[in-house]
Amino acid sequence: MAVFFTADTHFGDAHILRQRGRLFASLEAHDETLVANWNAVIGPQDEVWHVGDFAAHAGREHCAAIFSRLNGVKRLVRGNHDSNRVLDLPWADPPVESARVTLREDGREWRLFLAHYAHRAWPGLWRGTRHLYGHTHGTLPDTTRSCDVGVDAWAYRPVGLAALAARQDAATLVPEELARDRAREEAATRDHGGSAEPALPATSP
């Protein structure tokens, strides 16, 4: 079993076609492409965290029909478009507003904070927790600890943890809290002639 992440599929949402540059000839083509891409990546036993906006402007029957065709054990972090027609789908667990997840993959432990909206700071940041979000449709720059998992940022398909971590590791933008304390440490080093006592990690509220 592998674990994957995605967001902002917007099944059944005719408005999203304009935002996606008319890459799809019709809403049916849009939905069919996303279903095919999902199932090309996700196996029946794989786990998928959907980080919000599964569907929009779609009826219950359409949402249920799409959901039933998607492979994997599916969990939802609620997005702003996820009303009862989405929340009532048979997710593996009740949908949540955010989630703190610990995964072990390739001999390494990963701590993740999942939320539909991008955060500038989040629980566990100081202890190496990475933040995965949606909503921004690939428009926000990655940081060394956070990135968008939405389909617009990942070729319209779910993505695995290794690829997400690699993208974050390649980013040049550092989360503000980390950048602030790095600057303080550098200033302390200069003030002490090149040798500063180790800075204690800041505590998160």
PDB file of C-alpha atoms in Angstrom:
ATOM      1  CA  MET A   1       0.000   0.000   0.000  1.00  0.00           C
ATOM      2  CA  ALA A   2       1.229   3.475  -0.902  1.00  0.00           C
ATOM      3  CA  VAL A   3      -0.109   6.866   0.189  1.00  0.00           C
ATOM      4  CA  PHE A   4      -0.941   9.638  -2.262  1.00  0.00           C
ATOM      5  CA  PHE A   5      -2.280  13.184  -2.093  1.00  0.00           C
ATOM      6  CA  THR A   6      -4.432  15.363  -4.305  1.00  0.00           C
ATOM      7  CA  ALA A   7      -6.833  18.315  -4.161  1.00  0.00           C
ATOM      8  CA  ASP A   8      -9.075  20.534  -6.258  1.00  0.00           C
ATOM      9  CA  THR A   9     -10.419  17.931  -8.639  1.00  0.00           C
ATOM     10  CA  HIS A  10     -13.628  19.990  -8.911  1.00  0.00           C
ATOM     11  CA  PHE A  11     -15.602  17.154 -10.461  1.00  0.00           C
ATOM     12  CA  GLY A  12     -18.802  18.380 -12.089  1.00  0.00           C
ATOM     13  CA  ASP A  13     -17.720  22.035 -12.038  1.00  0.00           C
ATOM     14  CA  ALA A  14     -18.258  23.749 -15.397  1.00  0.00           C
ATOM     15  CA  HIS A  15     -16.679  26.956 -14.049  1.00  0.00           C
ATOM     16  CA  ILE A  16     -13.308  25.248 -13.581  1.00  0.00           C
ATOM     17  CA  LEU A  17     -12.929  24.762 -17.342  1.00  0.00           C
ATOM     18  CA  ARG A  18     -12.242  28.480 -17.788  1.00  0.00           C
ATOM     19  CA  GLN A  19      -9.686  28.472 -14.994  1.00  0.00           C
ATOM     20  CA  ARG A  20      -7.894  25.507 -16.529  1.00  0.00           C
ATOM     21  CA  GLY A  21      -7.277  27.317 -19.788  1.00  0.00           C
ATOM     22  CA  ARG A  22      -9.850  25.322 -21.729  1.00  0.00           C
ATOM     23  CA  LEU A  23      -7.547  22.297 -21.733  1.00  0.00           C
ATOM     24  CA  PHE A  24     -10.652  20.136 -21.767  1.00  0.00           C
ATOM     25  CA  ALA A  25     -13.237  20.218 -24.547  1.00  0.00           C
ATOM     26  CA  SER A  26     -16.119  19.633 -22.156  1.00  0.00           C
ATOM     27  CA  LEU A  27     -16.931  18.994 -18.523  1.00  0.00           C
ATOM     28  CA  GLU A  28     -17.375  15.309 -19.324  1.00  0.00           C
ATOM     29  CA  ALA A  29     -13.887  15.205 -20.865  1.00  0.00           C
ATOM     30  CA  HIS A  30     -12.506  16.969 -17.785  1.00  0.00           C
ATOM     31  CA  ASP A  31     -14.050  14.518 -15.344  1.00  0.00           C
ATOM     32  CA  GLU A  32     -13.185  11.451 -17.429  1.00  0.00           C
ATOM     33  CA  THR A  33      -9.545  12.566 -17.745  1.00  0.00           C
ATOM     34  CA  LEU A  34      -9.200  13.089 -13.992  1.00  0.00           C
ATOM     35  CA  VAL A  35     -10.802   9.709 -13.240  1.00  0.00           C
ATOM     36  CA  ALA A  36      -8.479   7.957 -15.708  1.00  0.00           C
ATOM     37  CA  ASN A  37      -5.403   9.767 -14.334  1.00  0.00           C
ATOM     38  CA  TRP A  38      -6.388   8.906 -10.758  1.00  0.00           C
ATOM     39  CA  ASN A  39      -6.822   5.217 -11.514  1.00  0.00           C
ATOM     40  CA  ALA A  40      -3.568   5.094 -13.495  1.00  0.00           C
ATOM     41  CA  VAL A  41      -1.730   6.113 -10.311  1.00  0.00           C
ATOM     42  CA  ILE A  42      -3.835   4.683  -7.490  1.00  0.00           C
ATOM     43  CA  GLY A  43      -4.313   0.966  -6.889  1.00  0.00           C
ATOM     44  CA  PRO A  44      -7.251  -0.544  -4.996  1.00  0.00           C
ATOM     45  CA  GLN A  45      -5.247  -0.867  -1.762  1.00  0.00           C
ATOM     46  CA  ASP A  46      -3.531   2.520  -1.936  1.00  0.00           C
ATOM     47  CA  GLU A  47      -4.540   5.360   0.369  1.00  0.00           C
ATOM     48  CA  VAL A  48      -5.466   8.783  -0.987  1.00  0.00           C
ATOM     49  CA  TRP A  49      -5.798  11.978   1.009  1.00  0.00           C
ATOM     50  CA  HIS A  50      -7.974  14.435  -0.910  1.00  0.00           C
ATOM     51  CA  VAL A  51      -7.156  17.880   0.480  1.00  0.00           C
ATOM     52  CA  GLY A  52     -10.398  19.573  -0.457  1.00  0.00           C
ATOM     53  CA  ASP A  53     -12.737  20.592  -3.279  1.00  0.00           C
ATOM     54  CA  PHE A  54     -13.564  17.131  -4.518  1.00  0.00           C
ATOM     55  CA  ALA A  55     -16.555  18.478  -6.488  1.00  0.00           C
ATOM     56  CA  ALA A  56     -18.384  21.739  -7.078  1.00  0.00           C
ATOM     57  CA  HIS A  57     -21.763  22.612  -8.593  1.00  0.00           C
ATOM     58  CA  ALA A  58     -22.484  18.897  -9.065  1.00  0.00           C
ATOM     59  CA  GLY A  59     -25.492  16.876  -7.958  1.00  0.00           C
ATOM     60  CA  ARG A  60     -25.385  14.069  -5.446  1.00  0.00           C
ATOM     61  CA  GLU A  61     -25.745  11.399  -8.103  1.00  0.00           C
ATOM     62  CA  HIS A  62     -22.825  12.725 -10.119  1.00  0.00           C
ATOM     63  CA  CYS A  63     -20.607  12.970  -7.026  1.00  0.00           C
ATOM     64  CA  ALA A  64     -21.493   9.428  -5.967  1.00  0.00           C
ATOM     65  CA  ALA A  65     -20.942   8.024  -9.458  1.00  0.00           C
ATOM     66  CA  ILE A  66     -17.495   9.611  -9.745  1.00  0.00           C
ATOM     67  CA  PHE A  67     -16.513   8.557  -6.237  1.00  0.00           C
ATOM     68  CA  SER A  68     -17.445   4.931  -6.884  1.00  0.00           C
ATOM     69  CA  ARG A  69     -15.131   4.779  -9.903  1.00  0.00           C
ATOM     70  CA  LEU A  70     -12.028   6.061  -8.097  1.00  0.00           C
ATOM     71  CA  ASN A  71      -9.530   3.502  -6.810  1.00  0.00           C
ATOM     72  CA  GLY A  72      -8.113   3.472  -3.322  1.00  0.00           C
ATOM     73  CA  VAL A  73      -8.988   4.084   0.301  1.00  0.00           C
ATOM     74  CA  LYS A  74     -10.162   7.685   0.193  1.00  0.00           C
ATOM     75  CA  ARG A  75     -10.005  10.302   2.952  1.00  0.00           C
ATOM     76  CA  LEU A  76     -11.076  13.952   2.801  1.00  0.00           C
ATOM     77  CA  VAL A  77      -9.795  17.174   4.286  1.00  0.00           C
ATOM     78  CA  ARG A  78     -12.739  19.463   3.630  1.00  0.00           C
ATOM     79  CA  GLY A  79     -12.441  22.284   1.094  1.00  0.00           C
ATOM     80  CA  ASN A  80     -14.629  25.355   0.670  1.00  0.00           C
ATOM     81  CA  HIS A  81     -16.694  23.691  -2.099  1.00  0.00           C
ATOM     82  CA  ASP A  82     -17.263  20.438  -0.226  1.00  0.00           C
ATOM     83  CA  SER A  83     -20.890  20.664   0.880  1.00  0.00           C
ATOM     84  CA  ASN A  84     -23.048  17.759   2.073  1.00  0.00           C
ATOM     85  CA  ARG A  85     -23.134  16.123  -1.354  1.00  0.00           C
ATOM     86  CA  VAL A  86     -19.396  15.518  -0.897  1.00  0.00           C
ATOM     87  CA  LEU A  87     -19.241  15.125   2.881  1.00  0.00           C
ATOM     88  CA  ASP A  88     -21.855  12.359   2.760  1.00  0.00           C
ATOM     89  CA  LEU A  89     -19.843  10.186   0.366  1.00  0.00           C
ATOM     90  CA  PRO A  90     -18.476   6.934   1.862  1.00  0.00           C
ATOM     91  CA  TRP A  91     -15.032   8.222   2.845  1.00  0.00           C
ATOM     92  CA  ALA A  92     -12.873   5.814   4.849  1.00  0.00           C
ATOM     93  CA  ASP A  93     -13.132   8.178   7.844  1.00  0.00           C
ATOM     94  CA  PRO A  94     -15.374  11.186   8.529  1.00  0.00           C
ATOM     95  CA  PRO A  95     -14.085  14.289   6.676  1.00  0.00           C
ATOM     96  CA  VAL A  96     -11.963  16.672   8.746  1.00  0.00           C
ATOM     97  CA  GLU A  97     -11.058  20.366   8.605  1.00  0.00           C
ATOM     98  CA  SER A  98      -7.333  19.574   8.905  1.00  0.00           C
ATOM     99  CA  ALA A  99      -5.187  16.549   9.706  1.00  0.00           C
ATOM    100  CA  ARG A 100      -1.836  15.778  11.283  1.00  0.00           C
ATOM    101  CA  VAL A 101      -0.468  12.590   9.743  1.00  0.00           C
ATOM    102  CA  THR A 102       2.673  10.562  10.409  1.00  0.00           C
ATOM    103  CA  LEU A 103       3.821   8.211   7.663  1.00  0.00           C
ATOM    104  CA  ARG A 104       6.749   5.834   7.350  1.00  0.00           C
ATOM    105  CA  GLU A 105       8.098   5.368   3.863  1.00  0.00           C
ATOM    106  CA  ASP A 106      11.487   4.136   2.602  1.00  0.00           C
ATOM    107  CA  GLY A 107      12.768   3.825   6.159  1.00  0.00           C
ATOM    108  CA  ARG A 108      11.982   7.438   7.009  1.00  0.00           C
ATOM    109  CA  GLU A 109       9.297   9.034   9.158  1.00  0.00           C
ATOM    110  CA  TRP A 110       7.320  11.915   7.687  1.00  0.00           C
ATOM    111  CA  ARG A 111       5.121  14.256   9.692  1.00  0.00           C
ATOM    112  CA  LEU A 112       2.527  16.143   7.674  1.00  0.00           C
ATOM    113  CA  PHE A 113      -0.041  18.871   8.305  1.00  0.00           C
ATOM    114  CA  LEU A 114      -2.887  18.773   5.779  1.00  0.00           C
ATOM    115  CA  ALA A 115      -5.294  21.677   5.250  1.00  0.00           C
ATOM    116  CA  HIS A 116      -7.212  22.941   2.252  1.00  0.00           C
ATOM    117  CA  TYR A 117      -5.948  26.492   2.726  1.00  0.00           C
ATOM    118  CA  ALA A 118      -2.235  27.283   2.627  1.00  0.00           C
ATOM    119  CA  HIS A 119      -0.773  28.296   6.001  1.00  0.00           C
ATOM    120  CA  ARG A 120       2.165  30.617   6.615  1.00  0.00           C
ATOM    121  CA  ALA A 121       2.849  28.744   9.875  1.00  0.00           C
ATOM    122  CA  TRP A 122       1.483  25.409  11.054  1.00  0.00           C
ATOM    123  CA  PRO A 123       1.698  22.906  13.930  1.00  0.00           C
ATOM    124  CA  GLY A 124       4.988  21.066  14.103  1.00  0.00           C
ATOM    125  CA  LEU A 125       6.872  23.315  11.676  1.00  0.00           C
ATOM    126  CA  TRP A 126       9.765  23.558  14.129  1.00  0.00           C
ATOM    127  CA  ARG A 127       9.936  19.780  14.402  1.00  0.00           C
ATOM    128  CA  GLY A 128      10.158  19.162  10.677  1.00  0.00           C
ATOM    129  CA  THR A 129       6.456  18.821   9.874  1.00  0.00           C
ATOM    130  CA  ARG A 130       5.688  19.516   6.222  1.00  0.00           C
ATOM    131  CA  HIS A 131       2.513  21.263   5.077  1.00  0.00           C
ATOM    132  CA  LEU A 132       0.396  20.067   2.135  1.00  0.00           C
ATOM    133  CA  TYR A 133      -2.496  22.199   0.913  1.00  0.00           C
ATOM    134  CA  GLY A 134      -4.829  22.870  -2.001  1.00  0.00           C
ATOM    135  CA  HIS A 135      -7.113  25.773  -2.971  1.00  0.00           C
ATOM    136  CA  THR A 136      -4.483  27.874  -4.757  1.00  0.00           C
ATOM    137  CA  HIS A 137      -4.530  25.884  -8.021  1.00  0.00           C
ATOM    138  CA  GLY A 138      -0.758  25.910  -8.344  1.00  0.00           C
ATOM    139  CA  THR A 139      -0.369  29.686  -8.064  1.00  0.00           C
ATOM    140  CA  LEU A 140       1.628  29.925  -4.825  1.00  0.00           C
ATOM    141  CA  PRO A 141       5.392  29.301  -4.819  1.00  0.00           C
ATOM    142  CA  ASP A 142       6.604  26.209  -2.987  1.00  0.00           C
ATOM    143  CA  THR A 143       8.597  26.571   0.205  1.00  0.00           C
ATOM    144  CA  THR A 144      11.174  24.212   1.647  1.00  0.00           C
ATOM    145  CA  ARG A 145       8.440  22.804   3.883  1.00  0.00           C
ATOM    146  CA  SER A 146       5.158  23.279   1.991  1.00  0.00           C
ATOM    147  CA  CYS A 147       3.523  22.905  -1.413  1.00  0.00           C
ATOM    148  CA  ASP A 148       0.211  22.636  -3.246  1.00  0.00           C
ATOM    149  CA  VAL A 149      -0.976  19.070  -3.869  1.00  0.00           C
ATOM    150  CA  GLY A 150      -3.830  20.126  -6.168  1.00  0.00           C
ATOM    151  CA  VAL A 151      -4.249  18.621  -9.615  1.00  0.00           C
ATOM    152  CA  ASP A 152      -3.336  21.917 -11.306  1.00  0.00           C
ATOM    153  CA  ALA A 153       0.158  21.631  -9.808  1.00  0.00           C
ATOM    154  CA  TRP A 154       0.642  17.920 -10.603  1.00  0.00           C
ATOM    155  CA  ALA A 155      -0.488  17.175 -14.174  1.00  0.00           C
ATOM    156  CA  TYR A 156      -4.067  16.471 -13.068  1.00  0.00           C
ATOM    157  CA  ARG A 157      -3.256  13.387 -11.042  1.00  0.00           C
ATOM    158  CA  PRO A 158      -2.497  12.369  -7.423  1.00  0.00           C
ATOM    159  CA  VAL A 159       1.095  12.552  -6.271  1.00  0.00           C
ATOM    160  CA  GLY A 160       3.228  10.494  -3.886  1.00  0.00           C
ATOM    161  CA  LEU A 161       5.191  11.618  -0.883  1.00  0.00           C
ATOM    162  CA  ALA A 162       8.640  11.256  -2.474  1.00  0.00           C
ATOM    163  CA  ALA A 163       7.784  13.649  -5.314  1.00  0.00           C
ATOM    164  CA  LEU A 164       6.253  16.155  -2.905  1.00  0.00           C
ATOM    165  CA  ALA A 165       9.301  16.091  -0.642  1.00  0.00           C
ATOM    166  CA  ALA A 166      11.638  16.472  -3.623  1.00  0.00           C
ATOM    167  CA  ARG A 167       9.747  19.550  -4.827  1.00  0.00           C
ATOM    168  CA  GLN A 168       9.889  21.118  -1.390  1.00  0.00           C
ATOM    169  CA  ASP A 169      13.574  20.288  -0.979  1.00  0.00           C
ATOM    170  CA  ALA A 170      14.286  22.036  -4.289  1.00  0.00           C
ATOM    171  CA  ALA A 171      12.435  25.213  -3.279  1.00  0.00           C
ATOM    172  CA  THR A 172      14.361  28.356  -2.392  1.00  0.00           C
ATOM    173  CA  LEU A 173      11.653  30.074  -0.365  1.00  0.00           C
ATOM    174  CA  VAL A 174      11.906  29.355   3.371  1.00  0.00           C
ATOM    175  CA  PRO A 175       8.857  29.556   5.689  1.00  0.00           C
ATOM    176  CA  GLU A 176       8.909  32.902   7.461  1.00  0.00           C
ATOM    177  CA  GLU A 177       9.297  31.541  10.980  1.00  0.00           C
ATOM    178  CA  LEU A 178      12.329  29.507   9.958  1.00  0.00           C
ATOM    179  CA  ALA A 179      13.798  32.404   7.997  1.00  0.00           C
ATOM    180  CA  ARG A 180      13.340  34.723  10.980  1.00  0.00           C
ATOM    181  CA  ASP A 181      15.250  32.504  13.353  1.00  0.00           C
ATOM    182  CA  ARG A 182      17.946  31.767  10.794  1.00  0.00           C
ATOM    183  CA  ALA A 183      18.496  35.526  10.515  1.00  0.00           C
ATOM    184  CA  ARG A 184      18.674  35.809  14.313  1.00  0.00           C
ATOM    185  CA  GLU A 185      21.249  33.046  14.515  1.00  0.00           C
ATOM    186  CA  GLU A 186      23.355  34.671  11.813  1.00  0.00           C
ATOM    187  CA  ALA A 187      23.154  38.031  13.610  1.00  0.00           C
ATOM    188  CA  ALA A 188      24.159  36.407  16.914  1.00  0.00           C
ATOM    189  CA  THR A 189      27.127  34.749  15.209  1.00  0.00           C
ATOM    190  CA  ARG A 190      28.300  38.091  13.825  1.00  0.00           C
ATOM    191  CA  ASP A 191      27.844  39.802  17.216  1.00  0.00           C
ATOM    192  CA  HIS A 192      29.956  37.150  18.950  1.00  0.00           C
ATOM    193  CA  GLY A 193      32.802  37.264  16.485  1.00  0.00           C
ATOM    194  CA  GLY A 194      31.830  34.137  14.623  1.00  0.00           C
ATOM    195  CA  SER A 195      30.899  31.869  17.521  1.00  0.00           C
ATOM    196  CA  ALA A 196      27.446  31.975  18.983  1.00  0.00           C
ATOM    197  CA  GLU A 197      25.928  29.640  21.469  1.00  0.00           C
ATOM    198  CA  PRO A 198      23.477  27.242  19.814  1.00  0.00           C
ATOM    199  CA  ALA A 199      20.068  28.810  19.471  1.00  0.00           C
ATOM    200  CA  LEU A 200      17.255  27.006  21.243  1.00  0.00           C
ATOM    201  CA  PRO A 201      14.357  26.033  18.999  1.00  0.00           C
ATOM    202  CA  ALA A 202      11.386  28.305  19.269  1.00  0.00           C
ATOM    203  CA  THR A 203       8.230  26.812  20.673  1.00  0.00           C
ATOM    204  CA  SER A 204       5.000  26.843  18.754  1.00  0.00           C
ATOM    205  CA  PRO A 205       1.832  27.893  20.530  1.00  0.00           C
TER     206      PRO A 205
END
